[in-house]
Coordinates of C-alpha atoms and ligand atoms in Angstrom, one line a residue:
X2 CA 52.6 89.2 86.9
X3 CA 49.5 90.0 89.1
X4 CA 49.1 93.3 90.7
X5 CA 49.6 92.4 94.4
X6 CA 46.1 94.1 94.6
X7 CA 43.7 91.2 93.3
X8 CA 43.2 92.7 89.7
X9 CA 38.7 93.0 89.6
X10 CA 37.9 96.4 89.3
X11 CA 38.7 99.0 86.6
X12 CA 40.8 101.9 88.7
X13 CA 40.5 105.9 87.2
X14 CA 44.5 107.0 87.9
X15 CA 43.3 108.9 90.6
X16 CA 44.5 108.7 94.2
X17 CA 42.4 110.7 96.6
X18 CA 44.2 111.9 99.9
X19 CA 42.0 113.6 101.6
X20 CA 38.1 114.7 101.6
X21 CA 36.4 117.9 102.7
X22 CA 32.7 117.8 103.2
X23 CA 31.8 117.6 99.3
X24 CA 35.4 117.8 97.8
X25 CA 37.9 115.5 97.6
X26 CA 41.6 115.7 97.2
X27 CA 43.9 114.4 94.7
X28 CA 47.3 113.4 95.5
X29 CA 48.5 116.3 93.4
X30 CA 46.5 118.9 95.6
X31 CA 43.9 119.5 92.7
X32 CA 40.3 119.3 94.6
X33 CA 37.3 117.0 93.3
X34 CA 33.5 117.7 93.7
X35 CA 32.4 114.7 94.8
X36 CA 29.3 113.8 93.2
X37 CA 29.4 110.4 93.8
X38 CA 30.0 109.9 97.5
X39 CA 31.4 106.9 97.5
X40 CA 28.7 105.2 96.0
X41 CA 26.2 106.6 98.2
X42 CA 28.2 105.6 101.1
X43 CA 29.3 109.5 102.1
X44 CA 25.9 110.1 102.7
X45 CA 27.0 113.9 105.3
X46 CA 30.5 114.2 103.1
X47 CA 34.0 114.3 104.2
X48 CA 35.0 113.8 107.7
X49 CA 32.1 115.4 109.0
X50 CA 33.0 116.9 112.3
X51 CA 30.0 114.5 114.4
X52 CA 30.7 111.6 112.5
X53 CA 34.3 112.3 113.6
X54 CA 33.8 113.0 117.2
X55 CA 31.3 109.9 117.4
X56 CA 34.4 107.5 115.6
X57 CA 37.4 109.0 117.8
X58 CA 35.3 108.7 120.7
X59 CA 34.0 105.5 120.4
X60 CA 37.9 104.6 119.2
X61 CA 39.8 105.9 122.3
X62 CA 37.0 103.7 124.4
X63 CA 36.7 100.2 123.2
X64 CA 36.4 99.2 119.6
X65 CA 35.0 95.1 119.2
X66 CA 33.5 93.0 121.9
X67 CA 31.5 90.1 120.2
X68 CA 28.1 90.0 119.9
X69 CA 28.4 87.2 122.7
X70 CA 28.0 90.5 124.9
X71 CA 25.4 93.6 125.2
X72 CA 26.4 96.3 122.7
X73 CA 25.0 99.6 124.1
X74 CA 26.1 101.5 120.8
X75 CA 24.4 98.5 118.7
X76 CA 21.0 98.8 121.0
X77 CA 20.9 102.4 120.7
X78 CA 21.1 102.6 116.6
X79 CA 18.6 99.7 116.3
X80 CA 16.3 102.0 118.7
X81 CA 16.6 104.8 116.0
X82 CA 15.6 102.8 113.1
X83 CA 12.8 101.1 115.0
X84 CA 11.4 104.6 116.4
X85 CA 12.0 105.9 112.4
X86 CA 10.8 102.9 110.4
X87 CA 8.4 100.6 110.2
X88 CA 10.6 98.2 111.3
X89 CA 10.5 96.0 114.8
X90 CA 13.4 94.5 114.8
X91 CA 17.3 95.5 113.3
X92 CA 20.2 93.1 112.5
X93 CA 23.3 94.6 111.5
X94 CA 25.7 93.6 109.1
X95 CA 28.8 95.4 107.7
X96 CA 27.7 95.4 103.9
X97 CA 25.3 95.7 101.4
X98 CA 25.3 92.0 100.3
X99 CA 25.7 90.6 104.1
X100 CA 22.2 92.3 104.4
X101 CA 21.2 90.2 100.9
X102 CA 22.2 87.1 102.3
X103 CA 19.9 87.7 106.3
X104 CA 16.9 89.4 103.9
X105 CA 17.3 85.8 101.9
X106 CA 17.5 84.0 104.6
X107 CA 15.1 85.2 106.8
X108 CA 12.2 85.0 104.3
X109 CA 12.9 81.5 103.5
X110 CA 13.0 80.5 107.3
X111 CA 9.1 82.5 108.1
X112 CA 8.1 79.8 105.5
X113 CA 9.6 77.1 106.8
X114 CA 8.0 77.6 110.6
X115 CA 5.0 78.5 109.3
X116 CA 5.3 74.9 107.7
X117 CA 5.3 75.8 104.4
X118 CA 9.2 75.1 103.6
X119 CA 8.3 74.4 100.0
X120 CA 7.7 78.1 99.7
X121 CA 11.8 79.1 98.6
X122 CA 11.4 81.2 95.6
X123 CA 12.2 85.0 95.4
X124 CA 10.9 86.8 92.5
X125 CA 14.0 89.6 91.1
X126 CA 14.2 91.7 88.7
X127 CA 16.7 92.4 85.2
X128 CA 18.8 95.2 86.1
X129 CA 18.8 94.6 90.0
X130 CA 21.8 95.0 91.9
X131 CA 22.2 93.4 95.2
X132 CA 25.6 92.8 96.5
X133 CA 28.4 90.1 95.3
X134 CA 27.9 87.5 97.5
X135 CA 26.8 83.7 96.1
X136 CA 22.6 85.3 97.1
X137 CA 23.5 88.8 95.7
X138 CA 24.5 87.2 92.3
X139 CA 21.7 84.7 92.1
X140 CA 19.7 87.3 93.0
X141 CA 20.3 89.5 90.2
X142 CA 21.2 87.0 87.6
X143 CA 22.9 88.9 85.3
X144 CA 25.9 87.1 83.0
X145 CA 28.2 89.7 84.0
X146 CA 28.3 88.9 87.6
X147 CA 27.5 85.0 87.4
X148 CA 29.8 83.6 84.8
X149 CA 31.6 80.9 86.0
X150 CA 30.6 81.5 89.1
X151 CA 28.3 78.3 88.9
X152 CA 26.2 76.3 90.6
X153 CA 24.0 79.0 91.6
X154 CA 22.4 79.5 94.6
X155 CA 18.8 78.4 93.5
X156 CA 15.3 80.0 94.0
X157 CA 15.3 82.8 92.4
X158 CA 12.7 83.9 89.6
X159 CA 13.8 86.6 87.7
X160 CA 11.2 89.0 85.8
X161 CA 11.7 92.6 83.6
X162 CA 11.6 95.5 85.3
X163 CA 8.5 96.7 85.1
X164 CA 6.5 93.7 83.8
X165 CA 3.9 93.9 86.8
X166 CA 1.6 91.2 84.6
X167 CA 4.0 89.0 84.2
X168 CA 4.4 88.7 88.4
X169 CA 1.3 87.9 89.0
X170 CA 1.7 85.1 87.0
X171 CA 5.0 83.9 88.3
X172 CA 4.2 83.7 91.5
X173 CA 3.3 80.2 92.6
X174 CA 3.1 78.1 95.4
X175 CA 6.8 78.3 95.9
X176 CA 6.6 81.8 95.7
X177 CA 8.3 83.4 99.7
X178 CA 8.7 86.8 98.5
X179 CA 9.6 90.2 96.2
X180 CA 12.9 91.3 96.3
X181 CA 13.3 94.8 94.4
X182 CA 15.2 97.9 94.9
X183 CA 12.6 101.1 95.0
X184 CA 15.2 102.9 92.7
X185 CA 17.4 100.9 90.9
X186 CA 21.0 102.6 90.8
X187 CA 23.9 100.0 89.3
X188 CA 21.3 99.1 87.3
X189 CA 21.2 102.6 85.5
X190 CA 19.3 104.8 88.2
X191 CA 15.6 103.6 87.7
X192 CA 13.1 104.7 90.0
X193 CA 10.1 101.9 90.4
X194 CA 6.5 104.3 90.2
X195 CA 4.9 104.9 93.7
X196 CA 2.3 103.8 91.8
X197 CA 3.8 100.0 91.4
X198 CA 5.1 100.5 94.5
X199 CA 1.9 100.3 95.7
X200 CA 0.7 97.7 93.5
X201 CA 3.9 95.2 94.6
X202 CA 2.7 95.3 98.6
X203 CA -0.8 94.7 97.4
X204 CA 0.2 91.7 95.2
X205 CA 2.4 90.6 98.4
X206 CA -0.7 91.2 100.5
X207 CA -2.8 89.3 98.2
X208 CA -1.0 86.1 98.2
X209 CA 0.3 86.2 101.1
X210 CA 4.2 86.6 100.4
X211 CA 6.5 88.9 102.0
X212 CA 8.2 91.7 100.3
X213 CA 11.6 92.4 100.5
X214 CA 13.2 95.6 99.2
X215 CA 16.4 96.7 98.8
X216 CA 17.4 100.2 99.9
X217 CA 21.3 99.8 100.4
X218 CA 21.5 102.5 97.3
X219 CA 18.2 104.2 97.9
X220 CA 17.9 104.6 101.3
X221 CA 19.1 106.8 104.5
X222 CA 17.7 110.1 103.6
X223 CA 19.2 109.7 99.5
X224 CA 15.5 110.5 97.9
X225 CA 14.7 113.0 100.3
X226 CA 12.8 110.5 102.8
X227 CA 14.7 108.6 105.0
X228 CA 13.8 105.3 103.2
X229 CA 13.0 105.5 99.4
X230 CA 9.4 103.1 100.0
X231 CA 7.8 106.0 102.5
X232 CA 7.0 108.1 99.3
X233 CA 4.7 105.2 98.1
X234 CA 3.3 105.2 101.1
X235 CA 3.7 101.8 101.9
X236 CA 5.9 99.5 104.3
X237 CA 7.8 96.1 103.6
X238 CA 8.3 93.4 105.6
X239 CA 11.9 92.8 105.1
X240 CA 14.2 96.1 104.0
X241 CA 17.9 95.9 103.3
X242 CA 20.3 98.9 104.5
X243 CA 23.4 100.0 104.0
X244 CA 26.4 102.3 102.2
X245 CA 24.9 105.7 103.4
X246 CA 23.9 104.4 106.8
X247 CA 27.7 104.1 108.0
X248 CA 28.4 107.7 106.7
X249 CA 31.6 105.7 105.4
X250 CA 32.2 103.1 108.2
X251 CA 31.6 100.0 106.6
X252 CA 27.7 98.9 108.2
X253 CA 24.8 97.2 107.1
X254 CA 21.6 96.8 108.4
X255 CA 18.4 93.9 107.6
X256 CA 14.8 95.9 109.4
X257 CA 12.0 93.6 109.6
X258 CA 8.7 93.1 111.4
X259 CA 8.1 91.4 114.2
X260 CA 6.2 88.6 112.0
X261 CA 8.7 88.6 109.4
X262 CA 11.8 88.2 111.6
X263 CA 9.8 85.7 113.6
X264 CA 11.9 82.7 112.7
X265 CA 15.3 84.6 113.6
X266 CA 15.6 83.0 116.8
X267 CA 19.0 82.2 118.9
X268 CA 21.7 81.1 117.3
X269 CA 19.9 81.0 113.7
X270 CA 22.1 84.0 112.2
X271 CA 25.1 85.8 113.5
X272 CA 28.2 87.9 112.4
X273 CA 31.7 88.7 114.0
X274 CA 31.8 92.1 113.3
X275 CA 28.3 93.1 112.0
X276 CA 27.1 95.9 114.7
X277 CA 30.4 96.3 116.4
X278 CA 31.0 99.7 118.8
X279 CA 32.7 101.7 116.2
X280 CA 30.2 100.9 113.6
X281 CA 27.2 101.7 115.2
X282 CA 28.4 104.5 117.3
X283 CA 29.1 106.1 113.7
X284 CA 25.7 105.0 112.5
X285 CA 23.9 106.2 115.3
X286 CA 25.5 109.8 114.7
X287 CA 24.5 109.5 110.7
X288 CA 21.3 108.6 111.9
X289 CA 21.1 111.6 114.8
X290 CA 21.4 114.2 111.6
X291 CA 19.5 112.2 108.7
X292 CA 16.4 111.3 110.2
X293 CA 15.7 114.9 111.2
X294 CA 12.3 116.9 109.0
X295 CA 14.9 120.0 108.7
X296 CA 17.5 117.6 107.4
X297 CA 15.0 116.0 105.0
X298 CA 13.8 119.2 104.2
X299 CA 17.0 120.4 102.9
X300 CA 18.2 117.4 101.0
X301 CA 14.5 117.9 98.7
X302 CA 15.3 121.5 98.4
X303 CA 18.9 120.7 97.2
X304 CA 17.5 117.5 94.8
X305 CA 15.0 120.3 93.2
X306 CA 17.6 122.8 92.5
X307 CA 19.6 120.0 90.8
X308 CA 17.4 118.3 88.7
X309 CA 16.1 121.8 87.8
X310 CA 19.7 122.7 86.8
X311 CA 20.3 118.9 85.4
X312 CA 17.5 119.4 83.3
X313 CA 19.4 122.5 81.5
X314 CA 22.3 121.6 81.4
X315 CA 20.7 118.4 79.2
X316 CA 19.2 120.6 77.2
X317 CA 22.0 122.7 76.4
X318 CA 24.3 119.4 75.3
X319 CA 21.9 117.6 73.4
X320 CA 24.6 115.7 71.4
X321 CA 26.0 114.6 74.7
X322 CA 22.9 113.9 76.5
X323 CA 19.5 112.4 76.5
X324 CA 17.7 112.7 79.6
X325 CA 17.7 113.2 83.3
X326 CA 16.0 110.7 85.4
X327 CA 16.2 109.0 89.0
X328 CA 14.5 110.9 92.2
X329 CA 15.8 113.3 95.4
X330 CA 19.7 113.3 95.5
X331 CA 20.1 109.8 93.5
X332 CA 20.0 111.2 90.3
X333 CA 20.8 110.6 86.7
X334 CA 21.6 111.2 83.3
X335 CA 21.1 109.0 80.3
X336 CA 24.0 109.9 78.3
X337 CA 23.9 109.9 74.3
X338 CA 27.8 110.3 74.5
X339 CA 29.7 106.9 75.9
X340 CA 28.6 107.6 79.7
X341 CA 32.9 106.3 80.4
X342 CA 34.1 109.5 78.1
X343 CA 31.7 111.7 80.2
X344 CA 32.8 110.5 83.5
X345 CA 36.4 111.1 82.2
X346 CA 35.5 114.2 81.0
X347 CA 34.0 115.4 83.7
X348 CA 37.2 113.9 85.7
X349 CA 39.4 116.6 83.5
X350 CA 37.2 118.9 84.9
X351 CA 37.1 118.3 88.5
X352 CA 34.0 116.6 89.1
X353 CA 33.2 113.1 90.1
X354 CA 30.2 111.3 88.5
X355 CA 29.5 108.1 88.4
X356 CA 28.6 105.3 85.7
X357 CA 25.8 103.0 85.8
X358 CA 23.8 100.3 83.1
X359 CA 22.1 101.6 80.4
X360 CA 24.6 104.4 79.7
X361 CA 23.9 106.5 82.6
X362 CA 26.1 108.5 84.6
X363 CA 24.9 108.6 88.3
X364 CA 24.9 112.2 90.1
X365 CA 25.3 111.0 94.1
X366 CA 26.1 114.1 95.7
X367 CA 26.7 114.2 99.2
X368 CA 23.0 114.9 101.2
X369 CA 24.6 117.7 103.2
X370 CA 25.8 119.5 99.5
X371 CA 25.5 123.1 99.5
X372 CA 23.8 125.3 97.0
X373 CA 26.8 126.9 96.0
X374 CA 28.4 123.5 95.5
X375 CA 25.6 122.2 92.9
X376 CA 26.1 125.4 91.1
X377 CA 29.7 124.6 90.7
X378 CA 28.6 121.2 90.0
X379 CA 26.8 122.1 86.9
X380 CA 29.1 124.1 86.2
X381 CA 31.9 122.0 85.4
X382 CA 29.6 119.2 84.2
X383 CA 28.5 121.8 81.2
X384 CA 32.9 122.4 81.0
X385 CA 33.1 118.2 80.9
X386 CA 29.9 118.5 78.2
X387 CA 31.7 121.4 76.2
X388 CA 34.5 118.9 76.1
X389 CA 33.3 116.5 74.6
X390 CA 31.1 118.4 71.7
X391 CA 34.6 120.1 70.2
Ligands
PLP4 C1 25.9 98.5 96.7 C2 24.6 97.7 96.7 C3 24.6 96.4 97.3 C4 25.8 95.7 97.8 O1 26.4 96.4 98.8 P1 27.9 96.0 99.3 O2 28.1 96.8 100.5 O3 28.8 96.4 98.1 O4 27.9 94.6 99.5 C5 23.4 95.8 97.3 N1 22.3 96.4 96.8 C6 22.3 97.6 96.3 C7 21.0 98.2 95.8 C8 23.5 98.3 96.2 O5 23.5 99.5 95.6

């Protein structure tokens, strides 16, 4: 009989009752260090107390009106990712693949008022991860999401990571855009150089397409700048946000220039929810503590010590592991052991990674983690490592 749960993900038998800053706590009162933050989504922990106070707030004075009205909370978080972005213009959403589907969208209609509507195409890339929605899947392309999921939305070109020659040479005519995360994370934690960074805006720049990048995983303080791109030191046109950005209130976000958002006019995009009072009064206070240089400061400090630390503990479990990879608090280790029997390991131990591709186990800490807490991190990742070597 089916679970009365629609039966598509693969549960651990745990059942988490309550979270504290960087712990979390099982149903049994045994308490978790939560190093994957709900997918990136905890970005300041547990029921931090100003993400609280904005959500109880906000909830004892009005929680929906449509976007048929003025939404002072939504006007005041678009204001802080204008004034800390190179954006213009925000549109929120309330997930990662909502924002996929506007970033889609949106680049498809600039073409088709410029009067160019021929030019549909978006150029992806193997290991991408962008959301489950009929874009999100065609955008990545991989079997495991799109089987039998068919037709697929068309227009999208999809390329190896990496393969910078081969993208000069797919892009056509037809060609609207790049679509790439700066760090991949489902896709096993893979940064993309600053140096291609770079060399992706010129290539947009070249021939005159927009690039879109994806920084639902990536961005909102998680390498250490607020978005993942500003270490490359260049700006896209179109930028997908979400997870971290709600602190844990579902909310997504599509920033854009002026030009690039220039065919979003009246009643050309819209959402029931997507920037409602409670959401963006949450955002706005993730945004009030992330976007600070002290804040910034710390989560670099706190990404050095643990890489540092990652780097031995590798080292001292080289029949388990292989390598530690990924940037700022979006981290990673390439696992020689099954990446599954280390995140059940570590599980029996107390500590929460998480698995990506490529046999990775993602290390997603909460940005506001303490020093103390990495230590103990490490610490009972070497116990999950131990383990598994006896
Ligand atoms: C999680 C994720 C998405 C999808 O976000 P949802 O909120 O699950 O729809 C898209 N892109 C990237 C890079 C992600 O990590």
């Amino acid at each position: 009989m089916i679970p009365s749960v629609l039966p598509t993900y693969n549960r651990a038998p745990l059942q988490f009752v309550k979270g504290e800053g960087s712990w979390l706590i099982e149903a049994d009162g045994r308490r978790f260090l939560d190093l994957g933050a709900g997918i990136a989504v905890n970005a300041l922990g547990h029921a931090h107390p100003a993400l609280v106070q904005a959500l109880t707030d906000q909830a004892q004075t009005l929680w929906h009106v449509s976007n048929l009205y003025e939404i002072p909370q939504q006007q005041q978080l678009a204001d802080q990712l204008v004034d800390n972005s190179f954006a213009d213009t925000v549109f929120f959403t309330n997930s990662g693949t909502e924002s996929c589907e506007l970033a889609v969208k949106m680049a498809r209609k600039y073409w088709y008022d410029k009067g160019q509507p021929e030019k549909v195409e978006i150029i992806t890339f193997d290991g991408a991860f962008h959301g489950r929605s009929s874009a999100g899947i065609a955008a990545a392309g991989t079997e495991k999401m799109t089987k039998g999921f068919g037709p697929l939305l068309p227009g999208f070109v999809h390329l190896t990571f990496g393969d910078m020659d081969g993208l000069t040479d797919a892009i056509t005519d037809k060609t609207a855009a790049i679509l790439i995360e700066p760090v991949q994370g489902e896709g096993g934690i893979r940064p993309v150089p600053d140096a291609e960074m770079k060399a992706l805006r010129q290539i947009c720049d070249d021939a005159g397409i927009l690039l879109i990048l994806d920084e639902v995983q990536c961005g909102v303080g998680r390498t250490g700048k607020l978005f993942a791109h500003e270490w490359a030191g260049i700006t896209p046109d179109i930028m997908m946000v979400a997870k971290g950005i709600g602190g844990g209130f579902p909310l997504g976000a599509v920033l854009a220039t002026e030009e690039a958002a220039s065919g979003m006019t009246a009643g050309t995009h819209g959402s029931t929810y997507g920037g409602n009072p409670l959401a963006c009064a949450v955002g706005s206070a993730v945004m009030a503590q992330v976007c600070t240089p002290e804040f910034l400061q710390t989560v670099n400090a706190r990404a050095g010590q643990m890489r540092q630390a990652l780097e031995g503990l590798v080292a001292a479990h080289p029949d388990v592991f292989d390598s530690v990879r990924g940037t700022g608090l979006m981290l990673g280790i390439k696992c020689k052991a099954p990446n599954i029997d280390v995140v059940n390991a570590g599980y029996d131990n107390q500590v929460i990674p998480v698995p990506a591709a490529d046999n990775v186990i993602r290390l997603l800490p909460p940005l506001n983690i303490s020093e103390d807490e990495i230590s103990e991190a490490i610490a009972r990742l070497d116990a999950a490592a131990s383990q598994l070597e006896t």
